[in-house]
């Protein structure tokens, strides 16, 4: 065997079965080396939706003990070398990588990877394995990290260059979270808000009704224990009991599967996520006490608090999000309507703690989950996780009635280039995850100019469907230093800014038949020469993106229609009513699409001119400026071959009207 280094490799022993891997906080053993699970709950803190266990029982039984031995060996060596232990998340990732490596090699003899011929064979098998399993980049990264840890602790001599290996293999593409088309987004939010508003006043009645339902069902079940057809009897009992319980809750059907409660719960979750931008685990950590208001500059600003583990080595910390008052109603509704379940769950875990079947740490984690607003709704199915599960699937089901128009499809394809074709006219969104609400906010915050990227620091502000009170509260938000910068949302917004600039320059360079404005006319001449010489496009999207990222291209979209390519411009071209600058801007570009914006604007200006043109001498200056603007716009419209109303009205009472 052609070993690359002469240093003797370590051999992982098979350890004694009684080696303790994890312990409870009081020091008592919790997991042993060859247990099917390693549970770190007594050694680490985890979020409400966090995982404390590492599962080994699904690993091929031929390799399970070897992988556990290797993991324990490296875990201990790493702790000795670095004076700190690997986290459960890092251990889980390492185990995942070893599992892939052992499956590819059909062996756990890591040392053979030191041989160049064996490793080349391993790489060939890795390529086929990735194709068969349709592995993502994350899976390949776990393999790379596992191999490098084996190398670092002398179990093989094979240092892996991650960049090189990623270039060799085509991984399953990672699709970006969805940016929901704005009309569909408004419909989704409107439906959710309506549900919250309808059921909020009935939340205690819902809890009472469901409590009565479960009490009567328990009695029915006790009476049927001697019957051989318990299932059929209980099904009849469910229907009878549901009909017997009287209530005044609109459109609320009592059932034992949590369907009625689940629909309301999902709408409450959707409102909370959409009006905070919080991640799934962060929302699941919230209770109805999470909502509060803070006074800044004499104005009450609504916020919610929850726990996050992001960027804190998996350790929960309190985070604050700016929100909207409707979230208070959503949290109260979801929390109060499940009060009977919360009480029963607490009785269950307290009994398990008392009889020793539940450790103190697991009891505390269960208690944290039970105090969450978004409680699991099927008591018979709950084993150890008391918060909502399966939300991405259930959210998708929730929005099935909302189908796309062609305009929505076009917008979806533009905003989601990695998902082009996934949304069809007349069809709903085929998937919807909690993270999609984060990206949707960031995208529309950027695209519709609701503020600079810095203002995402305070996230949603007073955002309702119409963005009411947005600008009024901006100064207040800047005073709230404890609402922290959300780096992930900032990154999404910055990426969206680049994507938007690529769209604009693609429109300018490759899609618009006519260009006007001084910079636009210069590009048009250059484009004509380039296309005449046989080029298919003036510049590809990839070339455009490269120039934007290195700072060679920049663009500002003007509210009056058109674009400015001067990032440091101090002119005021964006003022709608008047042309404040006598000299045309050297950097302005107007495309066919933007010319249509100017056409609509011009029609509004004509209407405004005629409503003000009453002979009042105090309006003369304004009217002359309006006429200048209208006439200048008409010159632009002519260049784009657009039909428009020729405007040549005189200012009433003026001796002479100054022409353009």
XYZ file of C-alpha atoms in Angstrom:
660
model
C 0.000 0.000 0.000
C 1.367 3.386 -1.021
C 0.978 5.358 2.225
C 1.797 9.026 1.624
C 3.354 9.571 5.073
C 5.565 7.330 7.163
C 3.916 8.382 10.435
C 2.082 5.418 11.916
C -1.681 5.726 11.761
C -3.902 5.310 14.806
C -6.272 2.360 15.037
C -9.664 2.963 16.672
C -10.332 0.303 19.291
C -13.676 -1.257 20.124
C -14.481 0.224 23.523
C -16.229 -1.308 26.504
C -20.023 -1.104 26.358
C -20.257 0.715 29.692
C -18.398 3.865 28.576
C -20.604 6.873 29.349
C -20.830 9.416 26.511
C -23.361 11.921 27.877
C -24.613 12.662 31.372
C -27.471 14.441 33.071
C -26.749 17.756 34.766
C -26.402 15.946 38.094
C -23.666 13.720 36.633
C -25.713 10.541 36.289
C -25.218 8.570 33.017
C -27.607 9.358 30.163
C -26.088 7.723 27.036
C -23.554 4.927 26.587
C -21.140 4.517 23.701
C -23.131 1.841 21.845
C -26.605 3.151 22.721
C -28.940 3.758 19.800
C -29.106 7.424 20.841
C -26.621 9.877 22.315
C -28.578 12.568 24.127
C -26.744 15.813 24.954
C -29.698 17.425 26.734
C -27.911 17.405 30.112
C -24.733 18.962 28.659
C -26.077 21.644 26.292
C -28.962 24.060 26.054
C -31.215 23.783 22.999
C -33.980 25.851 21.470
C -37.680 24.902 21.668
C -37.421 23.166 18.307
C -33.794 22.076 18.738
C -32.488 18.511 18.610
C -30.425 17.169 21.487
C -30.169 13.551 20.290
C -27.854 11.890 17.769
C -29.487 8.820 16.246
C -27.427 5.702 15.420
C -30.118 3.027 15.062
C -30.694 3.824 11.368
C -27.015 3.209 10.462
C -26.144 -0.086 8.750
C -25.616 -2.562 11.607
C -22.318 -3.716 10.007
C -20.819 -0.249 10.524
C -22.697 1.125 13.533
C -20.229 0.193 16.304
C -17.213 1.266 14.240
C -18.785 4.667 13.538
C -19.705 5.105 17.217
C -16.174 4.100 18.276
C -14.626 6.516 15.775
C -16.937 9.340 16.832
C -16.216 8.806 20.534
C -12.448 8.553 19.875
C -12.370 11.851 17.957
C -14.765 13.527 20.410
C -12.386 12.785 23.297
C -9.200 13.614 21.339
C -10.716 16.893 20.112
C -11.654 17.889 23.686
C -8.108 17.162 24.915
C -6.475 19.017 22.031
C -8.751 22.083 21.901
C -9.809 22.363 25.570
C -13.421 22.448 24.408
C -15.880 19.795 23.275
C -17.536 19.422 19.896
C -21.184 20.475 20.016
C -23.933 17.929 19.398
C -24.584 19.626 16.046
C -20.932 19.149 15.023
C -20.976 15.526 16.199
C -24.196 14.907 14.263
C -22.621 16.321 11.113
C -19.517 14.146 11.591
C -21.638 11.009 12.036
C -23.568 11.886 8.886
C -20.302 12.207 6.962
C -18.933 8.892 8.303
C -22.177 7.185 7.396
C -21.783 8.286 3.761
C -18.086 7.351 3.686
C -18.710 3.852 5.090
C -21.515 3.274 2.577
C -19.259 4.292 -0.328
C -16.309 2.212 0.901
C -18.485 -0.650 2.195
C -16.058 -0.596 5.091
C -14.967 1.394 8.143
C -11.236 0.899 7.619
C -10.492 4.605 7.288
C -6.714 4.064 6.966
C -7.001 2.637 3.426
C -7.966 6.111 2.155
C -4.291 7.045 2.601
C -3.499 4.953 -0.457
C -3.728 7.019 -3.663
C -5.224 4.181 -5.711
C -7.848 3.452 -3.063
C -8.716 7.127 -2.787
C -9.084 7.515 -6.573
C -11.458 4.561 -6.518
C -13.286 6.190 -3.602
C -13.721 9.402 -5.595
C -15.188 7.508 -8.564
C -17.609 5.707 -6.260
C -18.428 9.014 -4.524
C -19.533 10.544 -7.842
C -21.879 7.620 -8.567
C -23.132 7.575 -4.979
C -23.977 11.290 -5.078
C -25.841 10.849 -8.344
C -27.821 7.852 -7.021
C -28.690 9.532 -3.721
C -29.177 12.992 -5.283
C -27.011 14.490 -2.547
C -26.888 18.214 -1.820
C -23.822 20.388 -1.296
C -24.445 20.125 2.464
C -24.072 16.330 2.286
C -20.834 16.602 0.310
C -19.561 19.120 2.871
C -20.283 16.664 5.697
C -18.184 14.043 3.857
C -15.337 16.533 3.392
C -15.399 17.557 7.063
C -15.488 13.924 8.202
C -12.476 12.992 6.045
C -10.518 15.992 7.262
C -11.252 15.128 10.913
C -10.074 11.555 10.266
C -6.910 13.027 8.767
C -6.469 15.552 11.573
C -6.541 12.836 14.218
C -4.294 10.440 12.261
C -6.908 7.841 11.363
C -5.964 8.282 7.707
C -3.553 10.440 5.705
C -5.853 12.156 3.294
C -6.309 15.918 3.568
C -9.205 17.022 1.362
C -9.346 20.257 -0.589
C -13.035 21.108 -0.285
C -13.157 23.603 -3.168
C -11.453 21.143 -5.485
C -13.791 18.295 -4.597
C -16.906 20.466 -4.959
C -15.796 21.427 -8.475
C -15.543 17.758 -9.465
C -19.077 16.765 -8.572
C -22.460 18.122 -9.498
C -24.521 18.386 -6.332
C -28.250 18.685 -6.057
C -28.849 22.427 -6.515
C -29.835 24.372 -3.423
C -32.939 26.372 -4.210
C -33.409 29.743 -2.601
C -36.457 30.349 -0.427
C -39.467 31.614 -2.354
C -40.311 35.273 -2.776
C -44.117 35.164 -2.987
C -45.719 37.361 -5.701
C -47.155 40.405 -3.980
C -50.813 39.879 -4.940
C -50.747 36.285 -3.692
C -48.895 37.416 -0.556
C -51.584 39.991 0.182
C -54.310 37.357 -0.261
C -52.495 34.949 2.092
C -52.084 37.609 4.784
C -55.622 38.888 4.375
C -57.048 35.384 4.888
C -54.854 34.782 7.954
C -55.683 38.140 9.546
C -59.398 37.543 8.952
C -59.189 34.186 10.769
C -57.403 35.783 13.729
C -59.947 38.587 13.939
C -62.946 36.211 13.742
C -61.785 33.679 16.360
C -59.884 35.880 18.818
C -62.999 36.718 20.850
C -63.959 33.007 20.951
C -60.574 31.693 22.123
C -61.673 30.791 25.670
C -64.892 29.237 24.364
C -62.830 27.061 21.997
C -60.733 25.839 24.943
C -63.888 25.058 26.966
C -65.549 23.194 24.114
C -62.467 21.087 23.368
C -61.996 20.309 27.056
C -65.609 19.087 27.343
C -65.099 17.028 24.198
C -62.025 15.208 25.540
C -63.600 14.642 28.993
C -66.715 13.013 27.506
C -64.610 10.986 25.067
C -62.497 9.647 27.929
C -65.686 8.453 29.625
C -66.912 6.866 26.394
C -63.588 5.104 25.921
C -63.720 3.709 29.459
C -67.174 2.253 28.720
C -65.951 0.518 25.538
C -62.911 -1.309 26.966
C -64.785 -4.611 26.940
C -65.970 -4.237 23.364
C -64.065 -5.962 20.557
C -64.935 -3.219 18.061
C -63.550 -0.272 20.024
C -62.582 1.711 16.913
C -66.063 1.634 15.390
C -67.707 2.458 18.726
C -65.372 5.392 19.333
C -65.930 6.777 15.819
C -69.688 6.822 16.503
C -68.999 8.365 19.900
C -66.859 11.131 18.359
C -69.678 12.201 16.056
C -72.348 11.987 18.769
C -70.329 13.892 21.359
C -69.384 16.592 18.824
C -73.066 17.105 18.039
C -74.079 17.206 21.711
C -71.678 19.988 22.729
C -73.292 23.362 22.083
C -71.281 26.474 21.217
C -71.509 29.774 19.343
C -68.156 29.591 17.581
C -68.622 30.414 13.869
C -67.792 27.629 11.388
C -66.057 25.555 14.076
C -66.366 21.780 13.764
C -65.294 19.736 16.780
C -63.009 16.812 15.983
C -60.411 14.671 17.755
C -57.745 15.026 15.065
C -57.056 18.704 15.687
C -58.141 19.748 12.175
C -60.308 22.687 13.233
C -57.787 23.859 15.805
C -54.942 23.225 13.374
C -56.310 25.555 10.716
C -56.691 28.388 13.213
C -53.267 27.623 14.705
C -51.559 27.760 11.295
C -53.148 31.126 10.534
C -51.888 32.407 13.894
C -48.403 31.106 13.094
C -48.515 32.666 9.633
C -49.436 36.092 11.029
C -46.662 35.894 13.646
C -44.025 34.789 11.124
C -45.067 37.259 8.431
C -45.114 40.246 10.773
C -41.837 39.503 12.515
C -39.567 37.739 10.022
C -38.636 35.252 12.754
C -37.467 31.736 11.920
C -39.534 28.612 12.646
C -37.756 27.710 15.900
C -37.864 31.322 17.053
C -41.645 31.547 16.567
C -42.131 28.192 18.317
C -40.329 29.601 21.376
C -42.909 32.390 21.814
C -45.802 32.559 24.264
C -48.601 35.094 24.515
C -46.387 36.992 26.965
C -43.869 37.533 24.161
C -45.769 40.560 22.814
C -45.168 43.931 24.409
C -44.835 47.592 23.496
C -41.846 49.841 24.041
C -42.009 53.605 24.210
C -39.517 55.488 22.054
C -39.730 59.244 21.541
C -43.196 59.209 23.088
C -44.581 56.617 20.642
C -45.538 53.042 21.527
C -43.830 50.532 19.261
C -44.974 46.869 19.276
C -42.299 44.159 19.588
C -42.175 40.432 20.282
C -39.461 38.449 22.022
C -38.400 34.854 21.549
C -35.392 32.567 21.765
C -32.897 32.102 18.937
C -29.864 29.841 18.623
C -28.652 31.384 15.367
C -25.068 32.643 15.547
C -24.707 31.665 19.197
C -23.213 28.144 18.965
C -26.667 26.622 19.342
C -27.237 28.219 22.756
C -30.643 29.958 23.080
C -30.607 33.704 23.640
C -33.437 36.230 23.785
C -34.031 38.199 20.583
C -36.437 41.034 19.828
C -38.402 41.639 16.606
C -40.377 44.665 15.530
C -43.960 43.621 14.782
C -47.570 44.697 14.243
C -50.390 44.784 16.857
C -52.288 42.004 15.048
C -49.576 39.599 16.292
C -50.791 40.162 19.867
C -54.197 38.807 18.878
C -52.622 35.881 17.003
C -50.494 34.831 19.997
C -53.393 35.201 22.450
C -55.720 33.190 20.220
C -53.296 30.304 19.671
C -52.264 30.212 23.339
C -55.637 30.535 25.039
C -57.578 28.148 22.785
C -55.143 25.307 23.708
C -55.096 25.929 27.470
C -56.780 22.578 28.230
C -54.132 20.687 26.232
C -51.367 22.614 27.973
C -52.771 21.627 31.358
C -53.053 17.933 30.394
C -49.523 17.867 28.944
C -48.146 19.328 32.192
C -49.936 16.672 34.232
C -48.423 13.995 31.967
C -44.791 15.151 32.185
C -45.013 15.814 35.936
C -46.161 12.220 36.424
C -43.307 10.958 34.240
C -40.814 12.993 36.269
C -42.225 11.605 39.486
C -41.993 7.956 38.384
C -38.476 8.407 36.988
C -39.308 7.809 33.329
C -38.363 11.417 32.484
C -35.106 13.101 33.494
C -35.036 16.578 35.009
C -33.487 17.982 31.802
C -36.083 16.401 29.523
C -38.832 17.555 31.852
C -37.565 21.137 31.636
C -37.335 20.992 27.839
C -40.858 19.552 27.644
C -42.092 22.294 29.984
C -40.485 24.969 27.767
C -42.258 23.503 24.750
C -45.589 23.236 26.557
C -45.354 26.938 27.442
C -45.073 27.720 23.734
C -48.019 29.315 21.972
C -47.880 26.816 19.118
C -48.705 23.594 20.910
C -49.053 20.109 19.375
C -52.764 19.428 18.902
C -53.043 15.617 18.875
C -52.484 14.352 22.448
C -52.534 10.685 21.396
C -49.688 11.261 18.906
C -47.426 13.308 21.185
C -44.502 11.317 22.567
C -41.746 13.788 23.422
C -42.227 16.869 21.226
C -45.002 19.185 22.407
C -44.729 21.935 19.783
C -46.159 22.001 16.266
C -44.431 19.813 13.673
C -44.879 19.555 9.903
C -45.594 23.267 9.465
C -44.105 23.612 5.939
C -46.505 20.954 4.620
C -49.509 22.319 6.498
C -48.794 25.923 5.441
C -48.758 24.786 1.807
C -52.157 23.136 2.288
C -53.446 26.335 3.868
C -52.809 28.442 0.750
C -54.154 25.928 -1.791
C -57.237 28.068 -2.575
C -55.039 31.009 -3.671
C -54.135 30.454 -7.332
C -51.811 32.388 -9.611
C -52.726 34.739 -12.424
C -50.365 35.174 -15.362
C -49.024 38.366 -13.778
C -48.214 36.363 -10.630
C -46.404 33.711 -12.688
C -44.311 36.363 -14.447
C -43.462 38.009 -11.129
C -42.636 34.636 -9.519
C -40.227 33.757 -12.350
C -38.561 37.147 -12.133
C -38.105 37.007 -8.364
C -37.173 33.313 -8.201
C -34.763 32.589 -11.085
C -33.778 29.192 -9.616
C -37.455 28.164 -9.623
C -38.595 29.352 -13.053
C -41.563 27.283 -14.204
C -42.523 25.988 -10.753
C -45.618 28.223 -10.527
C -48.304 27.718 -13.182
C -51.213 29.935 -14.104
C -54.351 28.797 -12.267
C -52.317 26.778 -9.733
C -51.356 27.504 -6.122
C -47.818 27.705 -4.744
C -46.556 24.119 -4.705
C -44.684 24.634 -1.453
C -44.513 27.242 1.286
C -42.135 27.241 4.228
C -41.781 29.595 7.202
C -38.493 30.870 5.750
C -40.291 32.034 2.591
C -41.872 34.830 4.612
C -38.413 36.136 5.555
C -37.288 36.287 1.965
C -40.609 37.717 0.738
C -40.323 40.628 3.143
C -36.689 41.309 2.298
C -37.364 41.190 -1.452
C -40.328 43.548 -1.412
C -38.705 45.833 1.119
C -35.929 46.274 -1.421
C -37.904 46.174 -4.679
C -40.606 48.592 -3.611
C -38.278 51.037 -1.890
C -39.649 50.885 1.663
C -36.299 52.101 3.016
C -32.570 51.468 2.909
C -30.999 48.134 3.792
C -30.110 49.526 7.202
C -33.759 49.807 8.181
C -34.168 46.014 7.992
C -32.290 46.193 11.296
C -35.675 46.832 12.809
C -37.494 44.471 10.465
C -41.197 44.824 9.898
C -42.000 48.057 11.658
C -45.721 48.821 11.551
C -46.155 46.698 8.460
C -49.665 45.719 7.546
C -50.836 44.842 4.047
C -50.827 48.505 3.012
C -47.561 49.346 4.832
C -49.482 51.842 6.968
C -47.551 54.070 9.353
C -44.239 52.948 7.831
C -42.593 56.286 7.277
C -44.094 57.916 10.364
C -42.347 55.561 12.726
C -38.941 55.394 11.067
C -37.311 57.841 13.492
C -38.778 55.930 16.433
C -37.245 52.698 15.226
C -33.781 54.203 14.981
C -33.984 55.007 18.689
C -34.611 51.347 19.614
C -31.086 50.105 20.087
C -32.130 46.765 21.574
C -33.756 45.584 18.335
C -30.767 43.894 16.770
C -29.423 43.764 13.249
C -30.610 40.662 11.395
C -27.588 39.691 9.311
C -29.417 37.002 7.327
C -32.178 39.352 6.201
C -29.588 41.982 5.320
C -27.767 39.454 3.138
C -31.011 38.484 1.393
C -31.730 42.161 0.761
C -28.231 42.853 -0.567
C -28.468 39.830 -2.886
C -31.886 41.012 -4.018
C -30.428 44.461 -4.745
C -27.879 42.813 -7.038
C -30.579 40.661 -8.650
C -32.740 43.730 -9.230
C -29.816 45.605 -10.822
C -29.149 42.613 -13.119
C -32.820 42.680 -14.181
C -32.598 46.410 -14.922
C -29.403 46.212 -16.997
C -30.724 43.126 -18.816
C -33.802 45.171 -19.700
C -31.596 48.060 -20.856
C -28.995 46.057 -22.785
C -30.979 43.162 -24.196
C -34.753 43.591 -24.028
C -35.763 47.192 -24.700
C -36.209 47.995 -28.400
C -35.788 51.730 -27.846
C -33.649 53.649 -25.361
C -33.783 57.354 -24.566
C -32.019 59.670 -22.157
C -28.402 60.713 -22.795
C -26.884 57.528 -21.354
C -29.628 55.434 -22.975
C -28.941 56.856 -26.421
C -25.204 56.229 -26.002
C -25.866 52.587 -25.080
C -28.284 52.239 -28.030
C -25.573 53.292 -30.500
C -23.014 50.981 -28.958
C -25.539 48.128 -28.847
C -26.408 48.593 -32.525
C -22.753 48.250 -33.493
C -22.248 45.161 -31.333
C -25.373 43.351 -32.548
C -24.525 44.253 -36.143
C -21.209 42.436 -35.699
C -23.009 39.165 -34.910
C -23.481 39.211 -31.128
C -26.732 37.665 -29.837
C -26.941 39.979 -26.841
C -25.183 43.153 -25.823
C -24.128 41.572 -22.520
C -25.116 38.305 -20.796
C -26.712 38.300 -17.356
C -23.598 36.609 -15.946
C -21.385 39.385 -17.353
C -23.752 42.017 -15.984
C -23.733 40.439 -12.523
C -19.933 40.294 -12.481
C -19.689 44.022 -13.274
C -22.280 44.893 -10.629
C -20.507 42.855 -7.952
C -17.126 44.454 -8.676
C -18.651 47.940 -8.635
C -18.279 48.742 -12.342
C -22.042 49.072 -12.845
C -24.614 50.654 -10.568
C -28.147 51.871 -11.111
C -30.909 53.749 -9.291
C -34.548 53.354 -10.278
C -36.273 56.740 -10.462
C -39.874 56.999 -9.215
C -40.646 59.214 -12.215
C -39.701 56.462 -14.659
C -36.273 55.551 -15.978
C -32.940 54.819 -14.368
C -29.846 56.732 -13.282
C -26.442 55.032 -13.564
C -24.602 57.549 -11.384
C -24.499 56.105 -7.847
C -23.179 59.375 -6.364
C -25.562 61.711 -8.170
C -26.752 64.759 -6.200
C -29.459 65.802 -8.658
C -33.165 65.593 -7.845
C -34.467 63.871 -10.988
C -36.774 61.736 -8.846
C -39.115 64.614 -7.950
C -42.297 63.802 -9.796
C -44.072 67.068 -10.455
C -41.249 69.243 -11.791
C -38.043 69.103 -13.785
C -35.835 70.732 -11.200
C -32.716 70.637 -13.374
C -32.514 72.637 -16.608
C -29.724 70.516 -18.090
C -30.771 66.913 -18.861
C -28.997 64.297 -16.783
C -26.007 62.684 -18.512
C -26.657 59.362 -16.743
C -30.366 58.828 -17.378
C -31.700 55.790 -19.245
C -35.314 55.294 -20.251
C -36.436 51.908 -21.597
C -39.676 50.987 -23.373
C -41.133 49.674 -20.103
C -40.174 52.837 -18.231
C -41.548 55.014 -21.043
C -44.951 53.430 -20.347
C -44.529 54.493 -16.703
C -43.834 58.049 -17.915
C -46.927 57.880 -20.170
C -49.142 57.080 -17.193
C -47.417 59.811 -15.200
C -47.962 62.324 -17.989
C -51.678 61.579 -18.084
C -51.835 62.327 -14.358
C -49.886 65.569 -14.839
C -52.271 66.700 -17.591
C -55.228 66.011 -15.314
C -53.543 67.953 -12.497
C -52.726 70.874 -14.845
C -56.316 71.170 -16.025
C -57.733 71.023 -12.493
C -55.416 73.866 -11.379
C -55.699 75.998 -14.548
C -58.547 78.242 -13.333
C -56.978 81.666 -13.947
C -55.636 82.015 -10.387
C -52.399 84.053 -10.822
C -50.911 82.382 -7.721
C -50.863 79.066 -9.615
C -49.105 80.405 -12.714
C -45.585 79.363 -11.708
C -46.741 75.870 -10.834
C -48.698 75.545 -14.074
C -45.754 76.718 -16.204
C -43.499 74.151 -14.508
C -46.124 71.415 -15.023
C -46.416 72.289 -18.696
C -42.642 72.122 -19.099
C -42.628 68.667 -17.533
C -45.506 67.416 -19.704
C -43.952 68.721 -22.944
C -40.541 67.239 -22.058
C -42.173 63.868 -21.356
C -43.883 63.973 -24.752
C -40.478 64.197 -26.454
C -39.480 60.994 -24.624
C -42.746 59.242 -25.522
C -42.226 60.033 -29.211
C -38.809 58.349 -29.128
C -40.461 55.148 -27.886
C -43.250 55.211 -30.506
C -45.983 55.436 -27.878
C -49.395 56.926 -28.585
C -50.250 59.859 -26.319
C -52.537 62.845 -26.049
C -50.758 65.834 -27.571
C -50.844 68.530 -24.936
C -50.608 72.205 -25.817
C -52.925 73.930 -23.313
C -52.169 77.541 -22.442
C -52.001 78.834 -18.881
C -55.155 80.904 -18.368
C -54.374 84.511 -17.462
C -50.704 84.269 -18.434
C -49.421 86.703 -21.089
C -46.928 84.162 -22.403
C -46.188 80.592 -21.548
C -42.517 79.717 -21.454
C -41.949 76.756 -23.724
C -39.447 73.960 -23.312
